[in-house]
Coordinates of C-alpha atoms and ligand atoms in Angstrom, one line a residue:
M1 CA 0.0 0.0 0.0
K2 CA 1.1 3.5 -0.7
T3 CA -0.3 6.3 1.6
K4 CA -0.2 8.7 -1.3
D5 CA -2.5 6.6 -3.5
I6 CA -5.0 5.8 -0.8
M7 CA -5.1 9.5 0.3
A8 CA -5.6 10.6 -3.3
R9 CA -8.6 8.2 -3.6
L10 CA -10.1 9.3 -0.3
Q11 CA -9.6 13.0 -1.1
A12 CA -11.5 12.5 -4.4
K13 CA -14.3 10.6 -2.7
Y14 CA -14.7 12.8 0.4
P15 CA -13.6 16.3 -0.7
G16 CA -13.8 18.8 2.2
E17 CA -13.8 16.1 5.0
N18 CA -10.6 17.7 6.2
E19 CA -10.5 16.4 9.8
Y20 CA -11.2 12.8 8.6
L21 CA -8.5 13.0 5.9
Q22 CA -6.0 14.4 8.4
A23 CA -6.6 11.6 10.9
V24 CA -6.3 8.9 8.2
Q25 CA -3.2 10.4 6.7
E26 CA -1.4 10.4 10.1
V27 CA -2.1 6.8 10.8
L28 CA -1.3 5.6 7.3
E29 CA 2.1 7.4 7.2
S30 CA 2.9 5.7 10.6
I31 CA 2.0 2.2 9.5
E32 CA 3.0 2.1 5.9
E33 CA 6.4 0.5 6.5
I34 CA 5.2 -2.3 8.8
Y35 CA 2.1 -2.9 6.6
N36 CA 4.2 -3.5 3.6
Q37 CA 6.1 -6.2 5.5
H38 CA 2.8 -8.2 5.8
P39 CA 1.4 -9.3 2.4
E40 CA -1.5 -11.0 4.2
F41 CA -2.8 -7.5 5.2
E42 CA -2.6 -6.3 1.6
N43 CA -4.3 -9.5 0.3
A44 CA -7.3 -8.9 2.7
K45 CA -7.3 -5.1 1.8
I46 CA -7.1 -4.3 5.5
V47 CA -6.4 -0.6 5.0
E48 CA -9.1 0.0 2.5
R49 CA -11.6 -1.6 4.9
M50 CA -10.3 0.0 8.0
V51 CA -10.5 3.6 6.7
E52 CA -14.3 3.3 6.1
P53 CA -16.8 3.2 8.9
D54 CA -18.9 0.1 9.2
R55 CA -22.1 2.3 9.1
I56 CA -23.3 5.8 9.9
F57 CA -26.7 6.6 11.3
T58 CA -28.0 10.1 10.7
F59 CA -31.3 11.4 12.2
R60 CA -33.2 14.5 12.8
V61 CA -33.6 15.7 16.4
T62 CA -36.6 18.0 17.0
W63 CA -37.2 19.7 20.4
V64 CA -38.8 22.8 21.8
D65 CA -36.8 25.6 23.4
D66 CA -37.8 27.7 26.5
R67 CA -39.6 30.3 24.3
G68 CA -41.8 27.6 22.9
E69 CA -40.0 27.6 19.5
V70 CA -39.4 24.4 17.6
Q71 CA -35.7 23.6 17.0
T72 CA -34.2 21.1 14.6
N73 CA -30.8 19.6 14.8
L74 CA -29.0 16.7 13.2
G75 CA -27.8 13.6 15.2
Y76 CA -25.3 11.0 14.2
R77 CA -23.7 7.8 15.3
V78 CA -20.7 6.5 13.4
Q79 CA -20.0 2.9 14.1
F80 CA -16.5 2.6 12.8
N81 CA -14.9 -0.7 13.6
S82 CA -16.0 -3.7 15.7
A83 CA -13.0 -6.1 15.1
I84 CA -12.0 -6.3 18.8
G85 CA -15.2 -5.6 20.6
P86 CA -18.6 -3.8 20.5
Y87 CA -18.6 -0.2 19.2
K88 CA -17.5 2.2 21.9
G89 CA -16.9 6.0 22.0
G90 CA -18.4 9.3 23.1
L91 CA -21.1 11.7 21.9
R92 CA -20.1 15.3 21.1
F93 CA -22.6 18.1 21.2
H94 CA -21.1 21.1 19.5
R95 CA -22.2 23.5 16.8
A96 CA -19.4 22.5 14.5
V97 CA -20.2 18.8 14.5
T98 CA -20.3 17.3 11.0
P99 CA -20.0 13.7 9.6
S100 CA -16.3 14.5 8.9
M101 CA -15.6 15.4 12.5
L102 CA -17.3 12.3 13.8
K103 CA -15.6 10.1 11.2
F104 CA -12.2 11.4 12.3
L105 CA -13.1 10.8 15.9
G106 CA -14.5 7.3 15.3
F107 CA -11.4 6.4 13.3
E108 CA -9.1 7.6 16.1
Q109 CA -11.2 5.9 18.7
T110 CA -10.7 2.5 17.0
F111 CA -6.9 2.7 17.5
K112 CA -7.2 4.3 20.9
N113 CA -9.5 1.6 22.2
A114 CA -7.2 -1.0 20.9
L115 CA -4.4 0.5 23.0
T116 CA -6.4 0.3 26.3
T117 CA -5.9 -3.5 26.5
L118 CA -9.7 -3.9 26.7
P119 CA -12.0 -5.4 24.1
M120 CA -13.7 -2.4 22.6
G121 CA -14.3 -1.4 19.0
G122 CA -14.5 2.2 17.8
A123 CA -17.4 4.6 17.4
K124 CA -18.4 8.3 17.8
G125 CA -21.6 10.2 17.6
G126 CA -23.2 13.5 18.5
S127 CA -25.0 16.5 17.2
D128 CA -24.6 20.0 15.9
F129 CA -26.7 21.1 18.9
D130 CA -24.9 24.0 20.6
P131 CA -25.1 23.8 24.4
K132 CA -23.8 27.4 24.8
G133 CA -26.4 29.6 26.4
K134 CA -29.0 26.8 26.9
S135 CA -30.9 26.3 30.1
D136 CA -30.9 23.1 32.0
G137 CA -34.5 22.4 30.8
E138 CA -33.4 22.9 27.2
I139 CA -30.4 20.5 27.6
M140 CA -32.8 17.9 29.1
R141 CA -35.3 18.1 26.3
F142 CA -32.6 18.0 23.7
C143 CA -31.0 14.9 25.3
Q144 CA -34.4 13.2 25.5
A145 CA -35.2 13.9 21.8
F146 CA -31.7 12.7 20.8
M147 CA -32.1 9.4 22.6
Y148 CA -35.5 8.9 21.2
E149 CA -33.7 8.3 17.9
L150 CA -30.5 6.8 19.1
W151 CA -31.8 4.1 21.4
Q152 CA -32.4 1.4 18.8
C153 CA -28.8 1.6 17.5
I154 CA -27.1 0.9 20.8
G155 CA -26.9 -1.8 23.4
P156 CA -24.4 -3.2 26.0
D157 CA -23.0 -5.8 23.5
Q158 CA -23.6 -3.6 20.4
D159 CA -22.6 0.0 20.9
I160 CA -22.0 1.9 24.1
P161 CA -21.8 5.7 23.9
A162 CA -20.4 8.0 26.5
G163 CA -19.5 11.7 26.9
D164 CA -17.2 13.9 24.9
V165 CA -17.1 17.7 24.3
G166 CA -20.5 19.1 25.4
V167 CA -21.6 15.8 27.0
G168 CA -20.9 15.2 30.7
G169 CA -22.6 13.5 33.6
R170 CA -25.7 15.7 33.4
E171 CA -26.3 14.9 29.7
I172 CA -25.6 11.2 30.2
G173 CA -28.2 11.2 33.0
Y174 CA -30.9 12.7 30.9
M175 CA -30.1 10.4 28.0
Y176 CA -30.1 7.3 30.3
G177 CA -33.5 8.3 31.8
M178 CA -35.0 8.4 28.3
Y179 CA -33.3 5.2 27.2
K180 CA -34.7 3.3 30.3
K181 CA -38.2 4.5 29.5
L182 CA -38.0 3.4 25.8
A183 CA -36.3 0.1 26.4
R184 CA -38.3 -0.8 29.5
E185 CA -35.2 -2.3 31.2
Y186 CA -32.6 -1.1 33.6
N187 CA -29.8 -1.8 31.2
T188 CA -26.9 0.2 32.7
G189 CA -24.3 -1.3 30.3
V190 CA -25.7 0.8 27.4
L191 CA -24.0 4.1 28.4
T192 CA -20.9 4.9 30.4
G193 CA -20.1 8.0 32.4
K194 CA -23.2 7.4 34.5
G195 CA -23.8 8.8 38.0
A196 CA -21.9 6.9 40.7
T197 CA -25.2 5.9 42.5
W198 CA -26.7 4.3 39.4
G199 CA -24.1 2.2 37.7
G200 CA -21.4 4.7 37.0
S201 CA -17.7 4.0 37.7
I202 CA -16.2 5.9 40.6
L203 CA -13.4 8.0 39.0
R204 CA -14.8 8.0 35.5
P205 CA -15.2 11.8 35.6
E206 CA -11.6 12.2 36.5
A207 CA -10.2 9.4 34.4
T208 CA -9.2 11.1 31.2
G209 CA -7.3 13.8 33.0
F210 CA -5.8 11.4 35.6
G211 CA -4.7 9.0 32.9
A212 CA -3.1 11.8 30.8
L213 CA -1.0 12.8 33.8
Y214 CA 0.0 9.2 34.5
F215 CA 1.1 8.9 30.9
T216 CA 3.0 12.2 31.0
Q217 CA 4.7 11.1 34.2
Q218 CA 5.8 7.9 32.5
L219 CA 7.1 9.7 29.5
L220 CA 9.1 12.0 31.8
H221 CA 10.5 9.2 33.9
K222 CA 11.6 7.5 30.7
H223 CA 13.6 10.6 29.9
G224 CA 15.0 11.0 33.4
Q225 CA 12.6 13.8 34.6
D226 CA 9.7 14.1 37.0
I227 CA 6.5 16.1 36.9
A228 CA 7.0 17.6 40.4
G229 CA 7.8 21.3 40.3
K230 CA 7.1 21.7 36.6
R231 CA 5.0 24.5 35.2
I232 CA 2.1 23.2 33.1
A233 CA -0.2 25.1 30.7
I234 CA -3.6 23.6 30.0
S235 CA -6.1 24.6 27.4
G236 CA -9.8 24.3 28.1
F237 CA -11.7 24.2 31.4
G238 CA -14.1 21.3 30.8
N239 CA -14.1 17.8 32.3
V240 CA -10.8 16.7 30.8
A241 CA -8.9 19.9 31.8
W242 CA -10.4 19.6 35.3
G243 CA -9.2 16.1 35.9
A244 CA -5.7 17.0 34.5
C245 CA -5.5 20.0 36.8
K246 CA -6.4 17.9 39.8
K247 CA -3.8 15.2 39.2
A248 CA -1.1 17.7 38.1
V249 CA -1.4 19.5 41.4
E250 CA -1.5 16.2 43.3
L251 CA 1.8 15.2 41.6
G252 CA 3.4 18.4 42.7
A253 CA 3.2 20.4 39.4
K254 CA 2.0 24.0 39.1
V255 CA -0.8 24.7 36.6
V256 CA 0.0 28.2 35.4
A257 CA -2.7 28.6 32.7
I258 CA -6.2 27.4 31.7
S259 CA -8.0 28.8 28.7
G260 CA -11.4 29.0 26.9
P261 CA -12.8 30.2 23.5
D262 CA -12.7 33.8 24.9
G263 CA -9.0 33.8 26.0
V264 CA -6.5 32.7 28.6
C265 CA -6.3 32.8 32.4
E266 CA -2.8 33.1 33.6
I267 CA -2.3 31.8 37.2
P268 CA 1.3 32.7 38.1
D269 CA 1.2 31.0 41.6
G270 CA -0.4 27.9 40.2
I271 CA -4.1 26.8 40.3
T272 CA -5.6 26.2 43.7
A273 CA -8.1 23.5 44.9
E274 CA -10.9 26.2 45.1
M275 CA -10.2 27.2 41.5
I276 CA -10.3 23.6 40.3
D277 CA -13.6 23.1 42.1
Y278 CA -14.9 26.1 40.2
M279 CA -14.2 24.6 36.8
P280 CA -17.2 22.3 36.7
V281 CA -19.4 25.2 37.9
M282 CA -18.2 27.2 34.9
R283 CA -19.0 24.3 32.5
L284 CA -22.5 23.7 33.9
S285 CA -23.3 27.4 33.5
N286 CA -23.0 26.9 29.6
R287 CA -21.5 30.4 29.3
D288 CA -18.3 29.0 27.8
K289 CA -16.2 31.8 29.2
V290 CA -12.9 31.2 31.1
Q291 CA -13.0 34.9 32.1
D292 CA -15.4 33.8 34.8
M293 CA -12.4 32.3 36.7
A294 CA -10.6 35.6 36.8
D295 CA -13.8 37.4 37.9
K296 CA -14.2 34.9 40.7
F297 CA -10.5 34.9 41.8
P298 CA -9.2 38.4 41.1
G299 CA -5.6 38.8 42.0
Q300 CA -4.9 35.1 41.5
A301 CA -6.0 34.6 37.8
K302 CA -5.3 37.2 35.2
F303 CA -7.5 37.1 32.0
T304 CA -6.3 38.1 28.6
A305 CA -8.9 38.1 25.8
G306 CA -8.1 36.4 22.5
K307 CA -4.9 34.7 23.7
K308 CA -4.3 30.9 23.9
A309 CA -2.7 28.9 26.8
W310 CA 0.3 28.5 24.6
S311 CA 1.3 32.1 25.1
V312 CA 2.1 31.4 28.8
K313 CA 5.6 30.4 29.8
C314 CA 5.6 26.7 30.8
D315 CA 7.7 23.4 30.8
I316 CA 4.8 21.2 29.7
A317 CA 1.9 22.0 27.4
L318 CA -1.3 19.9 27.7
P319 CA -3.9 20.6 25.0
C320 CA -7.2 19.5 26.6
A321 CA -9.8 21.3 24.5
F322 CA -10.5 20.6 20.8
Q323 CA -8.9 19.3 17.6
N324 CA -6.3 21.4 15.8
E325 CA -6.1 23.8 18.7
L326 CA -2.3 24.0 18.6
S327 CA -0.8 25.3 15.4
E328 CA 2.8 25.5 14.2
A329 CA 3.0 29.1 15.3
D330 CA 1.9 28.1 18.8
A331 CA 4.5 25.3 18.8
K332 CA 7.2 27.8 17.9
E333 CA 6.0 30.2 20.6
L334 CA 6.0 27.4 23.2
K335 CA 9.5 26.3 22.3
A336 CA 10.8 29.9 22.3
N337 CA 9.3 30.2 25.9
G338 CA 11.2 27.1 27.0
T339 CA 8.6 24.3 26.7
W340 CA 10.2 20.9 26.3
C341 CA 7.2 18.5 26.4
C342 CA 3.7 18.4 24.9
C343 CA 1.3 15.6 25.7
E344 CA -1.8 15.9 23.6
V345 CA -4.9 15.2 25.7
S346 CA -7.6 16.4 23.2
N347 CA -8.3 14.2 20.2
M348 CA -5.9 15.4 17.4
G349 CA -5.3 18.6 19.4
C350 CA -2.1 19.5 17.5
Q351 CA -2.0 20.4 13.8
P352 CA 0.4 18.1 11.8
E353 CA 2.9 21.0 11.3
A354 CA 3.0 21.5 15.1
I355 CA 3.7 17.9 15.7
H356 CA 6.4 17.9 13.0
Y357 CA 7.9 21.0 14.6
F358 CA 8.0 19.5 18.1
Q359 CA 9.5 16.2 16.9
H360 CA 12.3 18.0 15.0
N361 CA 13.1 20.6 17.7
G362 CA 13.7 18.5 20.8
V363 CA 10.2 18.8 22.3
Y364 CA 8.9 15.4 23.5
F365 CA 5.5 14.8 22.0
A366 CA 2.8 12.1 22.6
P367 CA -0.5 11.9 20.6
G368 CA -4.0 12.0 22.0
K369 CA -4.9 8.5 21.2
A370 CA -2.3 7.3 23.7
V371 CA -2.4 10.1 26.2
N372 CA -6.2 10.4 26.6
A373 CA -7.1 6.7 26.4
G374 CA -7.6 6.6 30.2
G375 CA -11.1 8.0 29.7
V376 CA -12.4 5.3 27.5
A377 CA -10.4 2.7 29.4
T378 CA -12.3 3.6 32.6
S379 CA -15.5 3.4 30.5
G380 CA -14.4 -0.1 29.7
L381 CA -14.0 -0.8 33.4
E382 CA -17.5 0.7 34.0
M383 CA -18.8 -1.8 31.4
T384 CA -17.2 -4.7 33.3
Q385 CA -18.7 -3.5 36.6
N386 CA -22.1 -3.2 35.0
A387 CA -21.9 -6.7 33.5
E388 CA -21.0 -8.1 36.9
H389 CA -23.5 -5.9 38.8
I390 CA -20.8 -4.8 41.1
S391 CA -19.0 -1.5 42.0
W392 CA -15.3 -1.2 42.5
S393 CA -13.8 1.4 45.0
G394 CA -12.0 4.5 43.7
K395 CA -8.8 2.9 44.8
E396 CA -9.4 -0.2 42.7
V397 CA -10.3 1.8 39.6
D398 CA -7.3 4.1 40.0
E399 CA -5.0 1.1 40.3
K400 CA -6.4 -0.4 37.1
L401 CA -6.2 2.9 35.3
H402 CA -2.6 3.3 36.4
F403 CA -1.8 -0.2 35.1
I404 CA -3.5 0.5 31.8
M405 CA -1.7 3.8 31.2
E406 CA 1.6 2.0 31.9
S407 CA 0.8 -0.6 29.4
I408 CA -0.1 2.0 26.8
H409 CA 3.2 3.8 27.4
A410 CA 5.0 0.5 27.1
Q411 CA 3.2 -0.3 23.7
C412 CA 4.3 3.1 22.4
V413 CA 7.9 2.4 23.4
K414 CA 7.8 -1.1 21.9
Y415 CA 6.6 0.0 18.5
G416 CA 8.0 3.5 18.4
T417 CA 11.6 3.2 19.5
Q418 CA 13.8 4.4 16.7
P419 CA 17.3 3.2 15.7
D420 CA 18.9 6.1 17.6
G421 CA 17.0 5.0 20.8
S422 CA 14.5 7.9 20.8
V423 CA 10.8 7.1 20.9
D424 CA 8.4 8.3 18.2
Y425 CA 5.2 8.1 20.3
V426 CA 3.0 8.9 17.2
K427 CA 4.4 5.9 15.3
G428 CA 4.4 3.8 18.4
A429 CA 0.7 4.4 19.3
N430 CA -0.5 4.1 15.7
I431 CA 1.4 0.9 14.9
A432 CA 0.4 -0.8 18.3
G433 CA -3.3 0.0 17.7
F434 CA -3.2 -0.9 14.1
M435 CA -1.5 -4.3 14.6
K436 CA -4.2 -5.4 17.1
V437 CA -7.2 -4.3 15.0
A438 CA -5.7 -5.6 11.7
T439 CA -4.9 -9.0 13.2
A440 CA -8.4 -9.4 14.5
M441 CA -9.9 -8.4 11.1
L442 CA -7.7 -10.9 9.4
E443 CA -8.7 -13.7 11.8
Q444 CA -12.4 -12.8 11.3
G445 CA -12.3 -13.2 7.5
I446 CA -13.7 -10.9 4.8
V447 CA -16.8 -9.3 6.3
Ligands
LIG501 N1 -15.0 10.8 24.4 C1 -13.9 10.1 25.1 C2 -12.8 9.8 24.1 O1 -12.6 10.5 23.2 C3 -14.4 8.9 25.9 C4 -15.2 7.9 25.2 C5 -15.8 6.8 26.1 O2 -15.6 6.8 27.3 O3 -16.5 5.9 25.5 O4 -12.1 8.8 24.2

C-alpha cells in the first residue's frame, strides 16, 4: 500500500472532509512500512476496509426551546470498527459537529480503544446542537429527543456511547433516563459515564485527566525527569482539563494557565483547589467563558482576551480542548518560551505541522490516542462492573487505570523506538493500535 495513492482516492471521494482525511493520513504514514512487510494485510485489503466506517446513522432531532419555539438539529452515530469488541466511543454536542468530524473521531477511537488492552471497538456520535447559552431544561429536552432516535442503534454488546465535548454526567443522566423509558429495562451497560449511584464507575469523571497525567509522568520518567515542580499550561476548562489540573497539582506540578474560547487565564502562583472546584461550575453554566475564573478569583488569575494557553511560559503543554487547537506558530512560541514537552490530551489537538515542529526541535511529543485513552479505558472498566452488577472502589479503579496507562506507554515504546534510541510516540501508538485491529480483522475473514 502507498499512503499517497490511498489518500488521493479518499480526497476525491470525500472532498472537504478535512479532519477525517487528516486523521487517516497520520495513521497511514505511521503504519506504511510495517504494513508492507505483511502481504496478508494487503491481500485482505485491511487498510481499504479500515478507513471506512462500518455504518453511519443520521437522524433529525426536534425539540422545543424555552420560548416555545421548535428547534431542529442533526444527530449521528458513526459505528467505525468492531473487530476487537462492541462499538465504543463518546457523543459530542457542538455547533461545528459534521460527519467529517465524527468520522475522524471514530477512526481515532478505533486505535485508541485497541491500546487500552480492553475489548472495545471504535465509534463516535453527536449532534450540531450548541449547548452554549442553553438552560438546564433545554439541555434535558434535547438529550431526550436525541435518545428517542439513538436508542435502537445501541446496546451493551452492540454499541456503548459515553461523553465527549458538550456531553458530561448531566447529559448522560438525561439520556439514560429516556433510554430506560423506551427500552423498559434497567440496562446500565448501554452508556458509560453514568452517575456513581446508578451504575457509573467511581473516578470516570476524573479518568481522562488522571490517565493523561499518569502517561505524562511515565514519559518524563523514561527521559529522566519528574513532573513535580514543573509548570504546566492547560487549554480548556471542561471535564478533561479539570481532571488534568487535579492530578497535576496532586503530583506536585504547578498549573499556570487554563483557557477558553474567549482567551486565557494566567495563574502565576499555580491553580488552587478552590479554582479547580470552580471549573465544573463554569462548565455547567453553559457560558463557555474562562474569564469567569478571573472574575471569581481576582488577584490570582489574570484574564487576557483572545490569547491561547500557549502564550504562557511553561515546561509542559497539555492541550485539553479541541482538535487542531495548537498550530505550528503556537508550537514555535512554546519552544521559544522554554517548553520541552507536549502531551496531547484532546483528540488530534495539534496540527500536523506543530507535531512535526515538536518532533524536530527537541520537544517530547505524545499523541492524544495514547495520552487520553484513560477516559475510554475507565469506561471499559465501567462496562465490566455493569456486566457483573458490582461496583469497585475508587482505589481499585485508580490502580487499574494506572496499570492500563503504563501498558499504553510500554506499547508506544515497543513500537515507536527508533534506531537512535529515541521514541516516536506517534508511530508507536499508531502501529500498536493498528496491529491489534488488523490481526483481529484478518482472523475474522472478509466481512
Ligand atoms: N470521548 C472520550 C474519548 O474521546 C471517551 C469515550 C468513552 O468513554 O467511550 O475517548
